[in-house]
CSV table of C-alpha atoms and ligand atoms in Angstrom, one decimal:
chain,number,residue,atom,x,y,z
A,106,MET,CA,16.3,1.7,-7.8
A,107,VAL,CA,12.5,3.5,-7.1
A,108,GLU,CA,9.6,3.1,-8.6
A,109,ILE,CA,6.1,4.4,-7.8
A,110,VAL,CA,2.9,2.8,-9.3
A,111,LYS,CA,-0.5,3.6,-9.0
A,112,GLY,CA,-2.4,-0.2,-7.7
A,113,ASP,CA,-2.9,-3.1,-5.3
A,114,ILE,CA,0.1,-4.4,-3.8
A,115,VAL,CA,-0.8,-7.7,-3.4
A,116,ILE,CA,-0.6,-8.1,-7.5
A,117,GLN,CA,2.9,-7.1,-7.4
A,118,GLU,CA,5.6,-9.3,-8.7
A,119,ILE,CA,8.1,-8.6,-5.8
A,120,GLU,CA,10.0,-11.1,-3.5
A,121,ALA,CA,8.7,-8.9,-0.4
A,122,ILE,CA,5.6,-7.1,0.2
A,123,VAL,CA,5.5,-4.3,3.3
A,124,ASN,CA,1.9,-4.6,5.0
A,125,ALA,CA,0.8,-1.3,6.6
A,126,ALA,CA,-0.2,-3.5,10.3
A,127,ASN,CA,-1.5,-3.2,13.7
A,128,ASN,CA,-0.3,-3.9,17.0
A,129,SER,CA,-2.1,-7.0,17.4
A,130,LEU,CA,-1.2,-8.2,13.4
A,131,LEU,CA,-4.4,-10.1,13.3
A,132,GLY,CA,-5.4,-7.9,10.2
A,133,GLY,CA,-7.6,-5.2,9.4
A,134,ALA,CA,-8.9,-2.7,6.8
A,135,GLY,CA,-7.3,-1.2,4.0
A,136,VAL,CA,-4.3,-3.0,3.0
A,137,ASP,CA,-3.7,-5.2,6.0
A,138,GLY,CA,-6.9,-6.6,5.1
A,139,ALA,CA,-5.9,-7.1,1.3
A,140,ILE,CA,-2.5,-8.6,2.4
A,141,HIS,CA,-4.5,-10.9,4.4
A,142,SER,CA,-7.3,-12.0,2.4
A,143,VAL,CA,-5.2,-12.9,-0.8
A,144,ALA,CA,-2.1,-14.7,1.5
A,145,GLY,CA,-4.9,-16.8,3.6
A,146,LYS,CA,-5.5,-18.3,6.8
A,147,GLU,CA,-1.7,-19.5,7.2
A,148,LEU,CA,-0.9,-16.1,7.0
A,149,LEU,CA,-2.9,-14.9,10.2
A,150,ALA,CA,-1.7,-18.2,11.9
A,151,GLU,CA,1.9,-17.4,11.8
A,152,CYS,CA,1.0,-13.8,13.0
A,153,LYS,CA,-0.5,-15.1,16.2
A,154,THR,CA,2.7,-16.6,16.9
A,155,ILE,CA,4.6,-13.4,16.8
A,156,GLY,CA,1.5,-11.8,18.8
A,157,PHE,CA,2.4,-8.3,18.9
A,158,CYS,CA,4.5,-5.5,17.3
A,159,LYS,CA,5.3,-2.3,18.9
A,160,THR,CA,4.7,0.7,16.7
A,161,GLY,CA,7.8,1.8,14.5
A,162,GLN,CA,8.9,-1.9,14.3
A,163,ALA,CA,8.9,-4.7,11.9
A,164,VAL,CA,8.5,-8.2,11.9
A,165,LEU,CA,8.9,-10.8,8.7
A,166,THR,CA,6.8,-14.0,7.7
A,167,LYS,CA,6.4,-15.7,4.8
A,168,ALA,CA,3.8,-14.6,2.2
A,169,TYR,CA,1.9,-18.0,1.5
A,170,LYS,CA,-1.3,-17.5,-1.3
A,171,LEU,CA,1.1,-14.2,-1.9
A,172,LYS,CA,3.1,-14.3,-5.3
A,173,SER,CA,6.2,-13.0,-2.9
A,174,ASP,CA,8.4,-14.9,-0.8
A,175,PHE,CA,7.6,-12.9,2.6
A,176,VAL,CA,5.4,-10.1,4.2
A,177,ILE,CA,7.3,-6.9,6.5
A,178,HIS,CA,4.7,-6.4,8.8
A,179,THR,CA,5.2,-2.8,10.1
A,180,VAL,CA,3.2,-1.2,12.4
A,181,GLY,CA,2.5,2.7,11.5
A,182,PRO,CA,1.9,5.2,14.1
A,183,ILE,CA,-2.0,6.6,14.4
A,184,TRP,CA,-2.1,10.7,13.5
A,185,TYR,CA,-2.7,12.5,16.8
A,186,GLY,CA,-1.9,15.9,15.5
A,187,GLY,CA,1.9,15.6,15.2
A,188,GLY,CA,2.8,16.0,18.8
A,189,ASN,CA,2.9,12.6,20.0
A,190,ASN,CA,6.4,11.3,17.9
A,191,GLU,CA,4.3,10.8,15.0
A,192,GLU,CA,7.2,11.5,12.4
A,193,HIS,CA,10.1,9.8,14.1
A,194,LEU,CA,8.1,6.2,14.5
A,195,LEU,CA,7.1,6.7,10.7
A,196,SER,CA,10.5,6.9,10.5
A,197,LEU,CA,11.4,4.3,12.2
A,198,CYS,CA,8.8,1.9,10.4
A,199,TYR,CA,10.9,2.6,7.4
A,200,ARG,CA,14.3,2.0,8.6
A,201,ASN,CA,13.4,-1.5,10.5
A,202,VAL,CA,12.1,-2.6,7.0
A,203,PHE,CA,14.8,-1.4,5.2
A,204,ASN,CA,16.9,-3.2,8.0
A,205,ILE,CA,15.3,-6.9,7.8
A,206,ILE,CA,15.8,-6.1,3.9
A,207,ARG,CA,19.5,-5.8,4.3
A,208,GLU,CA,19.5,-8.8,6.8
A,209,LYS,CA,17.4,-11.3,4.7
A,210,ASN,CA,19.2,-10.1,1.3
A,211,ILE,CA,16.0,-9.3,-0.1
A,212,LYS,CA,16.0,-7.6,-3.8
A,213,SER,CA,12.8,-6.5,-3.8
A,214,VAL,CA,10.2,-5.0,-1.7
A,215,ALA,CA,6.9,-3.1,-2.2
A,216,PHE,CA,5.1,-0.5,-0.1
A,217,PRO,CA,2.0,1.2,0.3
A,218,ALA,CA,1.9,4.4,2.3
A,219,ILE,CA,2.3,3.4,5.4
A,220,SER,CA,-0.2,5.2,8.3
A,221,THR,CA,-1.7,7.5,5.2
A,222,GLY,CA,-5.1,5.4,5.1
A,223,VAL,CA,-7.4,4.6,8.6
A,224,TYR,CA,-4.3,6.0,11.1
A,225,LYS,CA,-4.7,9.5,9.4
A,226,PHE,CA,-1.3,10.7,9.0
A,227,PRO,CA,-1.3,13.4,6.5
A,228,VAL,CA,0.2,12.2,2.9
A,229,ASP,CA,2.1,15.1,2.1
A,230,LEU,CA,4.2,14.4,5.7
A,231,ALA,CA,4.5,10.7,5.3
A,232,THR,CA,5.6,10.7,1.9
A,233,ASP,CA,8.5,13.1,2.9
A,234,ILE,CA,9.4,10.4,5.3
A,235,ALA,CA,9.2,7.6,2.9
A,236,LEU,CA,11.3,8.9,0.5
A,237,ARG,CA,14.0,10.5,2.8
A,238,GLU,CA,14.4,7.0,4.4
A,239,THR,CA,14.5,5.6,0.8
A,240,ARG,CA,17.5,7.9,-0.2
A,241,GLU,CA,19.4,7.2,3.2
A,242,PHE,CA,19.1,3.5,2.2
A,243,LEU,CA,20.1,3.5,-1.3
A,244,LYS,CA,23.5,5.8,-0.5
A,245,SER,CA,24.5,2.5,1.9
A,246,ASN,CA,22.3,-0.2,-0.4
A,247,ILE,CA,25.1,-2.0,-2.3
A,248,ASN,CA,23.0,-4.7,-3.4
A,249,ASN,CA,21.0,-2.6,-5.8
A,250,VAL,CA,17.8,-3.4,-4.4
A,251,LYS,CA,14.4,-2.3,-6.2
A,252,ILE,CA,11.8,0.2,-4.3
A,253,VAL,CA,8.3,0.1,-5.5
A,254,PHE,CA,5.9,2.4,-3.9
A,255,VAL,CA,2.5,1.1,-4.6
A,256,CYS,CA,0.1,4.1,-4.5
A,257,TYR,CA,-3.5,3.1,-4.1
A,258,ASP,CA,-5.6,6.8,-5.4
A,259,GLU,CA,-4.4,9.2,-7.5
A,260,ASN,CA,-3.6,11.7,-4.8
A,261,THR,CA,-0.9,9.8,-3.2
A,262,TYR,CA,0.1,8.3,-6.6
A,263,ASN,CA,0.8,12.1,-7.8
A,264,VAL,CA,2.1,13.4,-4.3
A,265,TYR,CA,4.6,10.7,-4.5
A,266,LEU,CA,5.7,11.2,-8.2
A,267,ASN,CA,6.1,15.0,-7.6
A,268,LYS,CA,8.2,14.3,-4.1
A,269,PHE,CA,10.6,11.9,-6.0
A,270,ASN,CA,11.0,14.5,-8.7
A,271,GLN,CA,12.3,16.8,-5.9
A,272,LEU,CA,14.3,15.3,-4.1
A,273,PHE,CA,15.7,12.6,-6.1
A,274,ARG,CA,17.0,15.0,-8.7
A,275,LYS,CA,18.5,17.0,-6.2
A,276,GLY,CA,20.4,14.2,-5.1
B,203,ADP,P1,-3.2,2.8,7.9
B,203,ADP,O1,-3.9,2.1,9.1
B,203,ADP,O2,-1.1,2.1,8.0
B,203,ADP,O3,-3.2,4.3,7.5
B,203,ADP,P2,-4.3,1.8,5.4
B,203,ADP,O4,-4.1,0.7,4.7
B,203,ADP,O5,-5.8,2.1,6.2
B,203,ADP,O6,-3.4,1.5,6.7
B,203,ADP,O7,-4.0,2.9,4.8
B,203,ADP,C1,-2.4,2.8,3.9
B,203,ADP,C2,-2.4,3.4,2.6
B,203,ADP,O8,-2.7,1.6,1.9
B,203,ADP,C3,-3.4,4.5,1.9
B,203,ADP,O9,-3.1,5.1,1.0
B,203,ADP,C4,-4.5,3.2,1.3
B,203,ADP,O10,-5.0,3.5,0.5
B,203,ADP,C5,-3.4,2.3,0.8
B,203,ADP,N1,-4.0,0.7,0.7
B,203,ADP,C6,-5.6,0.4,0.7
B,203,ADP,N2,-5.3,-1.4,0.3
B,203,ADP,C7,-4.9,-0.8,-0.7
B,203,ADP,C8,-4.0,-2.1,-1.7
B,203,ADP,N3,-4.8,-2.9,-1.3
B,203,ADP,N4,-2.6,-2.2,-2.1
B,203,ADP,C9,-2.1,-0.7,-2.0
B,203,ADP,N5,-1.9,0.5,-1.0
B,203,ADP,C10,-3.4,0.2,-0.4
């Protein structure tokens, strides 16, 4: 099941929140900063024990003061114009998050629009990738996982809605 909502990811009632992190896992701007500021210092401490995450990879931590049980940190690519393997790396982010969801038997997850903020990935293309990987995951999803895309701004929300209707209605 897929839902597209407008709002703030940190207030979602959801088992796992995906963080658009950076390689250092030390927190940063945008959604990363929002997640760390609500989760508290313990999240930063756990991230420090992990130390590093490669672009396209994903790691699981607890969620501390957030309402969720887990944060799945994934590092999206910085957009350098498209010739730097950006599309593949963003696909990998989604696949690796879904791998963790499968492994841990997580039943609900909220995603931000990874890489489309400070990292400047074009929203249209990033949304195509997010929804394509989601559709692939759902084909093999026996647990009926709930997937929520939390769009922070109106434009991202409209792009997700339009593309969702195109991609998922075609089947
Ligand atoms: P990146 O560095 O991967 O681009 P950003 O956090 O800068 O990550 O932006 C990713 C997306 O998350 C953008 O669409 C941004 O508007 C959005 N965003 C920022 N804060 C929040 C939040 N609290 N909840 C959900 N989305 C957010």
